[in-house]
mmCIF file with all atom_site columns, C-alpha atoms and ligand atoms in Angstrom:
data_model
loop_
_atom_site.group_PDB
_atom_site.id
_atom_site.type_symbol
_atom_site.label_atom_id
_atom_site.label_alt_id
_atom_site.label_comp_id
_atom_site.label_asym_id
_atom_site.label_entity_id
_atom_site.label_seq_id
_atom_site.pdbx_PDB_ins_code
_atom_site.Cartn_x
_atom_site.Cartn_y
_atom_site.Cartn_z
_atom_site.occupancy
_atom_site.B_iso_or_equiv
_atom_site.pdbx_formal_charge
_atom_site.auth_seq_id
_atom_site.auth_comp_id
_atom_site.auth_asym_id
_atom_site.auth_atom_id
_atom_site.pdbx_PDB_model_num
ATOM   1   C CA . MET A 1 1   ? 10.846  -3.272  6.954   1.00 60.00 ? 1   MET A CA 1
ATOM   2   C CA . CYS A 1 2   ? 11.156  -2.599  3.299   1.00 81.00 ? 2   CYS A CA 1
ATOM   3   C CA . GLY A 1 3   ? 10.134  -0.197  0.532   1.00 94.00 ? 3   GLY A CA 1
ATOM   4   C CA . ILE A 1 4   ? 7.320   2.201   -0.332  1.00 97.00 ? 4   ILE A CA 1
ATOM   5   C CA . ILE A 1 5   ? 7.046   4.514   -3.308  1.00 97.00 ? 5   ILE A CA 1
ATOM   6   C CA . GLY A 1 6   ? 4.053   6.661   -4.222  1.00 98.00 ? 6   GLY A CA 1
ATOM   7   C CA . TYR A 1 7   ? 3.553   9.126   -7.071  1.00 98.00 ? 7   TYR A CA 1
ATOM   8   C CA . VAL A 1 8   ? 0.845   11.643  -7.930  1.00 97.00 ? 8   VAL A CA 1
ATOM   9   C CA . GLY A 1 9   ? 1.321   14.119  -10.768 1.00 97.00 ? 9   GLY A CA 1
ATOM   10  C CA . LYS A 1 10  ? 1.009   14.479  -14.533 1.00 95.00 ? 10  LYS A CA 1
ATOM   11  C CA . GLN A 1 11  ? 3.254   11.678  -15.754 1.00 96.00 ? 11  GLN A CA 1
ATOM   12  C CA . LYS A 1 12  ? 2.254   8.040   -16.140 1.00 96.00 ? 12  LYS A CA 1
ATOM   13  C CA . ALA A 1 13  ? 2.663   6.556   -12.697 1.00 97.00 ? 13  ALA A CA 1
ATOM   14  C CA . VAL A 1 14  ? 3.537   2.915   -13.404 1.00 97.00 ? 14  VAL A CA 1
ATOM   15  C CA . PRO A 1 15  ? 7.064   3.389   -14.898 1.00 97.00 ? 15  PRO A CA 1
ATOM   16  C CA . ILE A 1 16  ? 7.936   5.825   -12.081 1.00 97.00 ? 16  ILE A CA 1
ATOM   17  C CA . LEU A 1 17  ? 6.703   3.402   -9.428  1.00 98.00 ? 17  LEU A CA 1
ATOM   18  C CA . ILE A 1 18  ? 8.598   0.437   -10.907 1.00 97.00 ? 18  ILE A CA 1
ATOM   19  C CA . GLU A 1 19  ? 11.781  2.498   -11.177 1.00 97.00 ? 19  GLU A CA 1
ATOM   20  C CA . GLY A 1 20  ? 11.293  3.628   -7.561  1.00 96.00 ? 20  GLY A CA 1
ATOM   21  C CA . LEU A 1 21  ? 10.940  0.021   -6.405  1.00 96.00 ? 21  LEU A CA 1
ATOM   22  C CA . LYS A 1 22  ? 14.136  -0.925  -8.230  1.00 96.00 ? 22  LYS A CA 1
ATOM   23  C CA . ARG A 1 23  ? 16.022  1.841   -6.448  1.00 94.00 ? 23  ARG A CA 1
ATOM   24  C CA . LEU A 1 24  ? 14.825  0.375   -3.142  1.00 93.00 ? 24  LEU A CA 1
ATOM   25  C CA . GLU A 1 25  ? 15.875  -3.165  -4.081  1.00 90.00 ? 25  GLU A CA 1
ATOM   26  C CA . TYR A 1 26  ? 19.149  -2.877  -2.174  1.00 88.00 ? 26  TYR A CA 1
ATOM   27  C CA . ARG A 1 27  ? 17.139  -2.965  1.086   1.00 86.00 ? 27  ARG A CA 1
ATOM   28  C CA . GLY A 1 28  ? 16.157  -6.600  0.399   1.00 91.00 ? 28  GLY A CA 1
ATOM   29  C CA . TYR A 1 29  ? 12.587  -7.877  -0.030  1.00 96.00 ? 29  TYR A CA 1
ATOM   30  C CA . ASP A 1 30  ? 10.530  -10.988 -0.704  1.00 97.00 ? 30  ASP A CA 1
ATOM   31  C CA . SER A 1 31  ? 7.506   -9.697  -2.653  1.00 98.00 ? 31  SER A CA 1
ATOM   32  C CA . ALA A 1 32  ? 6.367   -6.680  -4.626  1.00 98.00 ? 32  ALA A CA 1
ATOM   33  C CA . GLY A 1 33  ? 3.107   -4.998  -5.551  1.00 98.00 ? 33  GLY A CA 1
ATOM   34  C CA . ILE A 1 34  ? 1.501   -1.948  -7.088  1.00 98.00 ? 34  ILE A CA 1
ATOM   35  C CA . ALA A 1 35  ? -1.887  -0.137  -6.985  1.00 98.00 ? 35  ALA A CA 1
ATOM   36  C CA . VAL A 1 36  ? -2.874  2.603   -9.435  1.00 98.00 ? 36  VAL A CA 1
ATOM   37  C CA . LEU A 1 37  ? -5.955  4.725   -9.917  1.00 93.00 ? 37  LEU A CA 1
ATOM   38  C CA . GLU A 1 38  ? -7.270  4.267   -13.434 1.00 89.00 ? 38  GLU A CA 1
ATOM   39  C CA . ASN A 1 39  ? -10.474 5.751   -14.850 1.00 83.00 ? 39  ASN A CA 1
ATOM   40  C CA . LYS A 1 40  ? -12.136 2.402   -14.380 1.00 81.00 ? 40  LYS A CA 1
ATOM   41  C CA . GLY A 1 41  ? -11.127 2.245   -10.735 1.00 91.00 ? 41  GLY A CA 1
ATOM   42  C CA . LEU A 1 42  ? -8.392  0.905   -8.543  1.00 97.00 ? 42  LEU A CA 1
ATOM   43  C CA . ILE A 1 43  ? -6.171  -1.663  -10.272 1.00 96.00 ? 43  ILE A CA 1
ATOM   44  C CA . TYR A 1 44  ? -3.579  -3.687  -8.391  1.00 97.00 ? 44  TYR A CA 1
ATOM   45  C CA . GLU A 1 45  ? -1.117  -6.501  -8.930  1.00 98.00 ? 45  GLU A CA 1
ATOM   46  C CA . LYS A 1 46  ? 1.170   -8.186  -6.438  1.00 98.00 ? 46  LYS A CA 1
ATOM   47  C CA . CYS A 1 47  ? 3.328   -11.279 -6.222  1.00 98.00 ? 47  CYS A CA 1
ATOM   48  C CA . ALA A 1 48  ? 5.989   -13.086 -4.248  1.00 98.00 ? 48  ALA A CA 1
ATOM   49  C CA . GLY A 1 49  ? 9.544   -12.868 -5.547  1.00 97.00 ? 49  GLY A CA 1
ATOM   50  C CA . LYS A 1 50  ? 11.365  -10.296 -7.602  1.00 97.00 ? 50  LYS A CA 1
ATOM   51  C CA . ILE A 1 51  ? 10.189  -6.963  -9.042  1.00 97.00 ? 51  ILE A CA 1
ATOM   52  C CA . LYS A 1 52  ? 10.750  -8.643  -12.406 1.00 97.00 ? 52  LYS A CA 1
ATOM   53  C CA . ASN A 1 53  ? 7.811   -10.978 -11.616 1.00 98.00 ? 53  ASN A CA 1
ATOM   54  C CA . LEU A 1 54  ? 5.614   -7.930  -10.995 1.00 98.00 ? 54  LEU A CA 1
ATOM   55  C CA . GLU A 1 55  ? 6.820   -6.341  -14.248 1.00 98.00 ? 55  GLU A CA 1
ATOM   56  C CA . ASP A 1 56  ? 5.890   -9.547  -16.098 1.00 97.00 ? 56  ASP A CA 1
ATOM   57  C CA . LEU A 1 57  ? 2.375   -9.377  -14.636 1.00 96.00 ? 57  LEU A CA 1
ATOM   58  C CA . ILE A 1 58  ? 1.764   -5.847  -15.938 1.00 96.00 ? 58  ILE A CA 1
ATOM   59  C CA . LYS A 1 59  ? 3.952   -5.645  -19.048 1.00 93.00 ? 59  LYS A CA 1
ATOM   60  C CA . ASP A 1 60  ? 1.218   -6.082  -21.671 1.00 90.00 ? 60  ASP A CA 1
ATOM   61  C CA . ARG A 1 61  ? -1.171  -3.602  -20.118 1.00 91.00 ? 61  ARG A CA 1
ATOM   62  C CA . ASP A 1 62  ? -1.482  0.058   -20.929 1.00 89.00 ? 62  ASP A CA 1
ATOM   63  C CA . PHE A 1 63  ? -1.885  2.036   -17.727 1.00 93.00 ? 63  PHE A CA 1
ATOM   64  C CA . GLU A 1 64  ? -3.007  5.648   -18.098 1.00 93.00 ? 64  GLU A CA 1
ATOM   65  C CA . SER A 1 65  ? -2.904  6.390   -14.391 1.00 95.00 ? 65  SER A CA 1
ATOM   66  C CA . THR A 1 66  ? -0.958  9.373   -13.061 1.00 96.00 ? 66  THR A CA 1
ATOM   67  C CA . ALA A 1 67  ? -1.200  8.302   -9.407  1.00 97.00 ? 67  ALA A CA 1
ATOM   68  C CA . GLY A 1 68  ? -0.353  5.168   -7.498  1.00 98.00 ? 68  GLY A CA 1
ATOM   69  C CA . ILE A 1 69  ? 1.568   3.396   -4.785  1.00 98.00 ? 69  ILE A CA 1
ATOM   70  C CA . ALA A 1 70  ? 4.000   0.468   -4.815  1.00 98.00 ? 70  ALA A CA 1
ATOM   71  C CA . HIS A 1 71  ? 5.725   -1.713  -2.250  1.00 98.00 ? 71  HIS A CA 1
ATOM   72  C CA . THR A 1 72  ? 8.481   -4.196  -1.657  1.00 97.00 ? 72  THR A CA 1
ATOM   73  C CA . ARG A 1 73  ? 7.753   -6.417  1.322   1.00 98.00 ? 73  ARG A CA 1
ATOM   74  C CA . TRP A 1 74  ? 9.983   -8.012  3.900   1.00 97.00 ? 74  TRP A CA 1
ATOM   75  C CA . ALA A 1 75  ? 7.553   -10.378 5.599   1.00 97.00 ? 75  ALA A CA 1
ATOM   76  C CA . THR A 1 76  ? 7.154   -10.145 9.359   1.00 97.00 ? 76  THR A CA 1
ATOM   77  C CA . HIS A 1 77  ? 3.617   -11.572 9.707   1.00 97.00 ? 77  HIS A CA 1
ATOM   78  C CA . GLY A 1 78  ? 2.607   -14.242 7.199   1.00 98.00 ? 78  GLY A CA 1
ATOM   79  C CA . GLU A 1 79  ? 4.677   -16.133 4.662   1.00 98.00 ? 79  GLU A CA 1
ATOM   80  C CA . PRO A 1 80  ? 6.070   -14.379 1.575   1.00 98.00 ? 80  PRO A CA 1
ATOM   81  C CA . THR A 1 81  ? 3.186   -15.413 -0.722  1.00 98.00 ? 81  THR A CA 1
ATOM   82  C CA . ASP A 1 82  ? 1.255   -13.630 -3.476  1.00 98.00 ? 82  ASP A CA 1
ATOM   83  C CA . LEU A 1 83  ? -1.719  -13.185 -1.152  1.00 98.00 ? 83  LEU A CA 1
ATOM   84  C CA . ASN A 1 84  ? 0.346   -11.683 1.667   1.00 98.00 ? 84  ASN A CA 1
ATOM   85  C CA . ALA A 1 85  ? 2.162   -9.246  -0.650  1.00 98.00 ? 85  ALA A CA 1
ATOM   86  C CA . HIS A 1 86  ? 1.081   -5.597  -0.473  1.00 98.00 ? 86  HIS A CA 1
ATOM   87  C CA . PRO A 1 87  ? -1.075  -3.681  -1.382  1.00 98.00 ? 87  PRO A CA 1
ATOM   88  C CA . HIS A 1 88  ? -3.889  -4.872  0.867   1.00 98.00 ? 88  HIS A CA 1
ATOM   89  C CA . LEU A 1 89  ? -7.431  -3.882  0.015   1.00 98.00 ? 89  LEU A CA 1
ATOM   90  C CA . ASP A 1 90  ? -10.691 -3.297  1.856   1.00 98.00 ? 90  ASP A CA 1
ATOM   91  C CA . CYS A 1 91  ? -13.754 -5.529  1.306   1.00 98.00 ? 91  CYS A CA 1
ATOM   92  C CA . LYS A 1 92  ? -15.019 -3.526  -1.674  1.00 97.00 ? 92  LYS A CA 1
ATOM   93  C CA . GLY A 1 93  ? -11.640 -3.183  -3.396  1.00 97.00 ? 93  GLY A CA 1
ATOM   94  C CA . ASN A 1 94  ? -11.855 0.628   -3.200  1.00 97.00 ? 94  ASN A CA 1
ATOM   95  C CA . ILE A 1 95  ? -9.042  1.343   -0.754  1.00 98.00 ? 95  ILE A CA 1
ATOM   96  C CA . ALA A 1 96  ? -5.439  0.071   -1.096  1.00 98.00 ? 96  ALA A CA 1
ATOM   97  C CA . VAL A 1 97  ? -2.733  0.253   1.566   1.00 98.00 ? 97  VAL A CA 1
ATOM   98  C CA . VAL A 1 98  ? 1.007   -0.399  1.518   1.00 98.00 ? 98  VAL A CA 1
ATOM   99  C CA . HIS A 1 99  ? 2.808   -0.613  4.848   1.00 98.00 ? 99  HIS A CA 1
ATOM   100 C CA . ASN A 1 100 ? 6.285   -0.879  6.266   1.00 96.00 ? 100 ASN A CA 1
ATOM   101 C CA . GLY A 1 101 ? 6.580   -1.845  9.916   1.00 96.00 ? 101 GLY A CA 1
ATOM   102 C CA . ILE A 1 102 ? 4.600   -3.939  12.387  1.00 97.00 ? 102 ILE A CA 1
ATOM   103 C CA . ILE A 1 103 ? 1.071   -3.465  13.762  1.00 98.00 ? 103 ILE A CA 1
ATOM   104 C CA . GLU A 1 104 ? 1.498   -4.856  17.287  1.00 98.00 ? 104 GLU A CA 1
ATOM   105 C CA . ASN A 1 105 ? -2.212  -5.019  18.197  1.00 98.00 ? 105 ASN A CA 1
ATOM   106 C CA . TYR A 1 106 ? -3.383  -6.485  14.885  1.00 98.00 ? 106 TYR A CA 1
ATOM   107 C CA . ARG A 1 107 ? -4.824  -9.637  16.452  1.00 98.00 ? 107 ARG A CA 1
ATOM   108 C CA . SER A 1 108 ? -7.405  -7.836  18.596  1.00 98.00 ? 108 SER A CA 1
ATOM   109 C CA . LEU A 1 109 ? -8.249  -5.409  15.756  1.00 98.00 ? 109 LEU A CA 1
ATOM   110 C CA . ARG A 1 110 ? -8.651  -8.358  13.391  1.00 98.00 ? 110 ARG A CA 1
ATOM   111 C CA . GLU A 1 111 ? -11.126 -10.044 15.758  1.00 97.00 ? 111 GLU A CA 1
ATOM   112 C CA . VAL A 1 112 ? -13.222 -6.872  15.970  1.00 97.00 ? 112 VAL A CA 1
ATOM   113 C CA . LEU A 1 113 ? -13.185 -6.465  12.167  1.00 98.00 ? 113 LEU A CA 1
ATOM   114 C CA . ILE A 1 114 ? -14.228 -10.084 11.605  1.00 97.00 ? 114 ILE A CA 1
ATOM   115 C CA . ARG A 1 115 ? -17.120 -9.594  14.077  1.00 97.00 ? 115 ARG A CA 1
ATOM   116 C CA . GLU A 1 116 ? -18.112 -6.547  11.966  1.00 96.00 ? 116 GLU A CA 1
ATOM   117 C CA . GLU A 1 117 ? -18.181 -8.942  8.975   1.00 97.00 ? 117 GLU A CA 1
ATOM   118 C CA . HIS A 1 118 ? -15.070 -7.714  7.212   1.00 98.00 ? 118 HIS A CA 1
ATOM   119 C CA . HIS A 1 119 ? -13.595 -10.328 4.911   1.00 98.00 ? 119 HIS A CA 1
ATOM   120 C CA . LEU A 1 120 ? -9.862  -10.643 5.592   1.00 97.00 ? 120 LEU A CA 1
ATOM   121 C CA . THR A 1 121 ? -7.903  -12.790 3.169   1.00 96.00 ? 121 THR A CA 1
ATOM   122 C CA . SER A 1 122 ? -4.226  -12.602 4.205   1.00 98.00 ? 122 SER A CA 1
ATOM   123 C CA . ASP A 1 123 ? -2.103  -13.602 7.210   1.00 97.00 ? 123 ASP A CA 1
ATOM   124 C CA . THR A 1 124 ? -0.536  -10.157 7.545   1.00 98.00 ? 124 THR A CA 1
ATOM   125 C CA . ASP A 1 125 ? -0.766  -7.556  10.273  1.00 98.00 ? 125 ASP A CA 1
ATOM   126 C CA . THR A 1 126 ? -1.090  -4.934  7.509   1.00 98.00 ? 126 THR A CA 1
ATOM   127 C CA . GLU A 1 127 ? -4.448  -6.025  6.095   1.00 98.00 ? 127 GLU A CA 1
ATOM   128 C CA . ILE A 1 128 ? -6.349  -4.761  9.142   1.00 98.00 ? 128 ILE A CA 1
ATOM   129 C CA . LEU A 1 129 ? -5.365  -1.208  8.124   1.00 98.00 ? 129 LEU A CA 1
ATOM   130 C CA . ALA A 1 130 ? -7.315  -1.391  4.849   1.00 98.00 ? 130 ALA A CA 1
ATOM   131 C CA . HIS A 1 131 ? -10.426 -2.645  6.646   1.00 98.00 ? 131 HIS A CA 1
ATOM   132 C CA . LEU A 1 132 ? -10.144 -0.203  9.547   1.00 98.00 ? 132 LEU A CA 1
ATOM   133 C CA . ILE A 1 133 ? -9.900  2.674   7.050   1.00 98.00 ? 133 ILE A CA 1
ATOM   134 C CA . GLU A 1 134 ? -12.953 1.256   5.246   1.00 98.00 ? 134 GLU A CA 1
ATOM   135 C CA . GLU A 1 135 ? -14.798 1.171   8.572   1.00 97.00 ? 135 GLU A CA 1
ATOM   136 C CA . TYR A 1 136 ? -14.197 4.909   9.086   1.00 98.00 ? 136 TYR A CA 1
ATOM   137 C CA . TYR A 1 137 ? -14.416 6.076   5.461   1.00 98.00 ? 137 TYR A CA 1
ATOM   138 C CA . GLU A 1 138 ? -17.318 8.430   4.750   1.00 97.00 ? 138 GLU A CA 1
ATOM   139 C CA . GLY A 1 139 ? -15.854 10.283  1.769   1.00 97.00 ? 139 GLY A CA 1
ATOM   140 C CA . ASN A 1 140 ? -12.776 11.854  3.405   1.00 98.00 ? 140 ASN A CA 1
ATOM   141 C CA . LEU A 1 141 ? -9.752  9.540   3.076   1.00 98.00 ? 141 LEU A CA 1
ATOM   142 C CA . LEU A 1 142 ? -7.442  11.626  5.276   1.00 98.00 ? 142 LEU A CA 1
ATOM   143 C CA . GLU A 1 143 ? -9.941  11.625  8.161   1.00 98.00 ? 143 GLU A CA 1
ATOM   144 C CA . ALA A 1 144 ? -10.548 7.884   7.766   1.00 98.00 ? 144 ALA A CA 1
ATOM   145 C CA . VAL A 1 145 ? -6.793  7.146   7.858   1.00 98.00 ? 145 VAL A CA 1
ATOM   146 C CA . GLN A 1 146 ? -6.358  9.356   10.933  1.00 98.00 ? 146 GLN A CA 1
ATOM   147 C CA . ALA A 1 147 ? -9.242  7.596   12.712  1.00 98.00 ? 147 ALA A CA 1
ATOM   148 C CA . ALA A 1 148 ? -7.884  4.159   11.796  1.00 98.00 ? 148 ALA A CA 1
ATOM   149 C CA . LEU A 1 149 ? -4.367  4.982   12.958  1.00 98.00 ? 149 LEU A CA 1
ATOM   150 C CA . SER A 1 150 ? -5.703  6.195   16.318  1.00 98.00 ? 150 SER A CA 1
ATOM   151 C CA . GLN A 1 151 ? -6.588  2.508   16.972  1.00 98.00 ? 151 GLN A CA 1
ATOM   152 C CA . VAL A 1 152 ? -3.189  1.164   15.987  1.00 98.00 ? 152 VAL A CA 1
ATOM   153 C CA . GLU A 1 153 ? -0.179  0.314   18.170  1.00 98.00 ? 153 GLU A CA 1
ATOM   154 C CA . GLY A 1 154 ? 3.157   -0.379  16.530  1.00 97.00 ? 154 GLY A CA 1
ATOM   155 C CA . THR A 1 155 ? 5.335   1.069   13.824  1.00 96.00 ? 155 THR A CA 1
ATOM   156 C CA . TYR A 1 156 ? 4.264   2.147   10.401  1.00 97.00 ? 156 TYR A CA 1
ATOM   157 C CA . GLY A 1 157 ? 5.049   3.991   7.267   1.00 97.00 ? 157 GLY A CA 1
ATOM   158 C CA . ILE A 1 158 ? 1.950   3.769   5.081   1.00 98.00 ? 158 ILE A CA 1
ATOM   159 C CA . ALA A 1 159 ? 0.623   5.060   1.789   1.00 98.00 ? 159 ALA A CA 1
ATOM   160 C CA . VAL A 1 160 ? -3.085  4.796   1.000   1.00 98.00 ? 160 VAL A CA 1
ATOM   161 C CA . VAL A 1 161 ? -5.159  5.393   -2.130  1.00 98.00 ? 161 VAL A CA 1
ATOM   162 C CA . CYS A 1 162 ? -8.908  5.299   -2.692  1.00 98.00 ? 162 CYS A CA 1
ATOM   163 C CA . LYS A 1 163 ? -10.770 4.942   -5.970  1.00 97.00 ? 163 LYS A CA 1
ATOM   164 C CA . ASP A 1 164 ? -12.984 7.952   -5.126  1.00 96.00 ? 164 ASP A CA 1
ATOM   165 C CA . ASN A 1 165 ? -9.961  10.302  -5.071  1.00 92.00 ? 165 ASN A CA 1
ATOM   166 C CA . PRO A 1 166 ? -7.808  9.526   -8.127  1.00 91.00 ? 166 PRO A CA 1
ATOM   167 C CA . HIS A 1 167 ? -5.342  12.359  -7.418  1.00 93.00 ? 167 HIS A CA 1
ATOM   168 C CA . GLN A 1 168 ? -4.739  11.759  -3.731  1.00 96.00 ? 168 GLN A CA 1
ATOM   169 C CA . ILE A 1 169 ? -2.295  9.660   -1.741  1.00 97.00 ? 169 ILE A CA 1
ATOM   170 C CA . VAL A 1 170 ? -2.541  9.767   2.041   1.00 98.00 ? 170 VAL A CA 1
ATOM   171 C CA . ALA A 1 171 ? 0.718   8.926   3.818   1.00 98.00 ? 171 ALA A CA 1
ATOM   172 C CA . ALA A 1 172 ? 1.619   8.607   7.480   1.00 98.00 ? 172 ALA A CA 1
ATOM   173 C CA . ARG A 1 173 ? 4.507   7.401   9.550   1.00 97.00 ? 173 ARG A CA 1
ATOM   174 C CA . HIS A 1 174 ? 5.257   6.409   13.116  1.00 96.00 ? 174 HIS A CA 1
ATOM   175 C CA . GLY A 1 175 ? 8.601   4.845   13.927  1.00 94.00 ? 175 GLY A CA 1
ATOM   176 C CA . SER A 1 176 ? 9.271   3.876   10.294  1.00 93.00 ? 176 SER A CA 1
ATOM   177 C CA . PRO A 1 177 ? 10.949  6.138   7.751   1.00 92.00 ? 177 PRO A CA 1
ATOM   178 C CA . LEU A 1 178 ? 8.886   7.909   5.092   1.00 95.00 ? 178 LEU A CA 1
ATOM   179 C CA . VAL A 1 179 ? 9.875   11.006  3.108   1.00 95.00 ? 179 VAL A CA 1
ATOM   180 C CA . ILE A 1 180 ? 7.782   13.312  0.933   1.00 95.00 ? 180 ILE A CA 1
ATOM   181 C CA . GLY A 1 181 ? 9.172   14.926  -2.209  1.00 94.00 ? 181 GLY A CA 1
ATOM   182 C CA . SER A 1 182 ? 7.185   17.804  -3.664  1.00 94.00 ? 182 SER A CA 1
ATOM   183 C CA . GLY A 1 183 ? 7.840   18.893  -7.233  1.00 91.00 ? 183 GLY A CA 1
ATOM   184 C CA . ASN A 1 184 ? 6.226   21.124  -9.832  1.00 93.00 ? 184 ASN A CA 1
ATOM   185 C CA . GLY A 1 185 ? 2.730   19.654  -10.159 1.00 94.00 ? 185 GLY A CA 1
ATOM   186 C CA . GLU A 1 186 ? 3.839   16.302  -8.825  1.00 96.00 ? 186 GLU A CA 1
ATOM   187 C CA . ASN A 1 187 ? 4.530   14.739  -5.454  1.00 97.00 ? 187 ASN A CA 1
ATOM   188 C CA . PHE A 1 188 ? 6.316   11.646  -4.247  1.00 97.00 ? 188 PHE A CA 1
ATOM   189 C CA . VAL A 1 189 ? 6.304   9.645   -1.075  1.00 97.00 ? 189 VAL A CA 1
ATOM   190 C CA . ALA A 1 190 ? 8.962   7.052   -0.364  1.00 96.00 ? 190 ALA A CA 1
ATOM   191 C CA . SER A 1 191 ? 10.515  5.067   2.431   1.00 93.00 ? 191 SER A CA 1
ATOM   192 C CA . ASP A 1 192 ? 13.946  6.244   1.300   1.00 83.00 ? 192 ASP A CA 1
ATOM   193 C CA . VAL A 1 193 ? 15.148  9.262   -0.676  1.00 74.00 ? 193 VAL A CA 1
ATOM   194 C CA . ALA A 1 194 ? 16.802  6.891   -3.174  1.00 70.00 ? 194 ALA A CA 1
ATOM   195 C CA . ALA A 1 195 ? 13.386  5.983   -4.597  1.00 65.00 ? 195 ALA A CA 1
ATOM   196 C CA . SER A 1 196 ? 12.204  9.513   -5.366  1.00 61.00 ? 196 SER A CA 1
ATOM   197 C CA . GLU A 1 197 ? 15.378  11.269  -6.544  1.00 59.00 ? 197 GLU A CA 1
HETATM 198 N N1 . LIG B 2 .   ? 4.453   -6.330  8.700   1.00 83.55 ? 206 LIG B N1 1
HETATM 199 C C1 . LIG B 2 .   ? 4.116   -6.223  7.327   1.00 83.55 ? 206 LIG B C1 1
HETATM 200 C C2 . LIG B 2 .   ? 4.039   -7.569  6.654   1.00 83.55 ? 206 LIG B C2 1
HETATM 201 O O1 . LIG B 2 .   ? 4.568   -8.521  7.125   1.00 83.55 ? 206 LIG B O1 1
HETATM 202 C C3 . LIG B 2 .   ? 5.038   -5.262  6.564   1.00 83.55 ? 206 LIG B C3 1
HETATM 203 C C4 . LIG B 2 .   ? 6.429   -5.790  6.345   1.00 83.55 ? 206 LIG B C4 1
HETATM 204 C C5 . LIG B 2 .   ? 7.334   -4.755  5.652   1.00 83.55 ? 206 LIG B C5 1
HETATM 205 O O2 . LIG B 2 .   ? 7.708   -3.766  6.303   1.00 83.55 ? 206 LIG B O2 1
HETATM 206 O O3 . LIG B 2 .   ? 7.681   -4.956  4.476   1.00 83.55 ? 206 LIG B O3 1
HETATM 207 O O4 . LIG B 2 .   ? 3.430   -7.708  5.642   1.00 83.55 ? 206 LIG B O4 1
#
């Protein structure tokens, strides 16, 4: 179980998210990733290894986004590879999810999703969340997340973004820590207060 940081506000999100991840580094991790909501849609990067590797992937790009989520992973299901790093996305690349914890019933949910012709690309338990949310999404992200989580057994702290709602992060927790920090015109979500102070 490792780190989540999310930011929505007026400032550029990427430096805040990277700084938040660094403050969570002490918890240990094997991979890192980020998803932000730019004008042109949902952009994400993720990789195995250190936060520095993620910084190298994004360093020459100018992100305008003022909302996004980021994650450090401690693998429980699937090797610590680039593909298994979070965020995980739905089939259309519109919805991104970061998750701490373990989805106990992911195997049966995965089978159902594959029968429904969802295209799953990782070995993680987490990826089913992105596709389940896609399955329920009809324009209201909060309702889709609630419906998806009603199918899930296990522990989770999650943060979810969708390209249709560039100023919204939906977060939920069950058995995994997640705190919300609300500021003046900006809000944070994190798996530990250290990330959002
Ligand atoms: N179970 C998830 C995975 O293996 C999340 C692990 C975590 O909490 O970092 O990808």
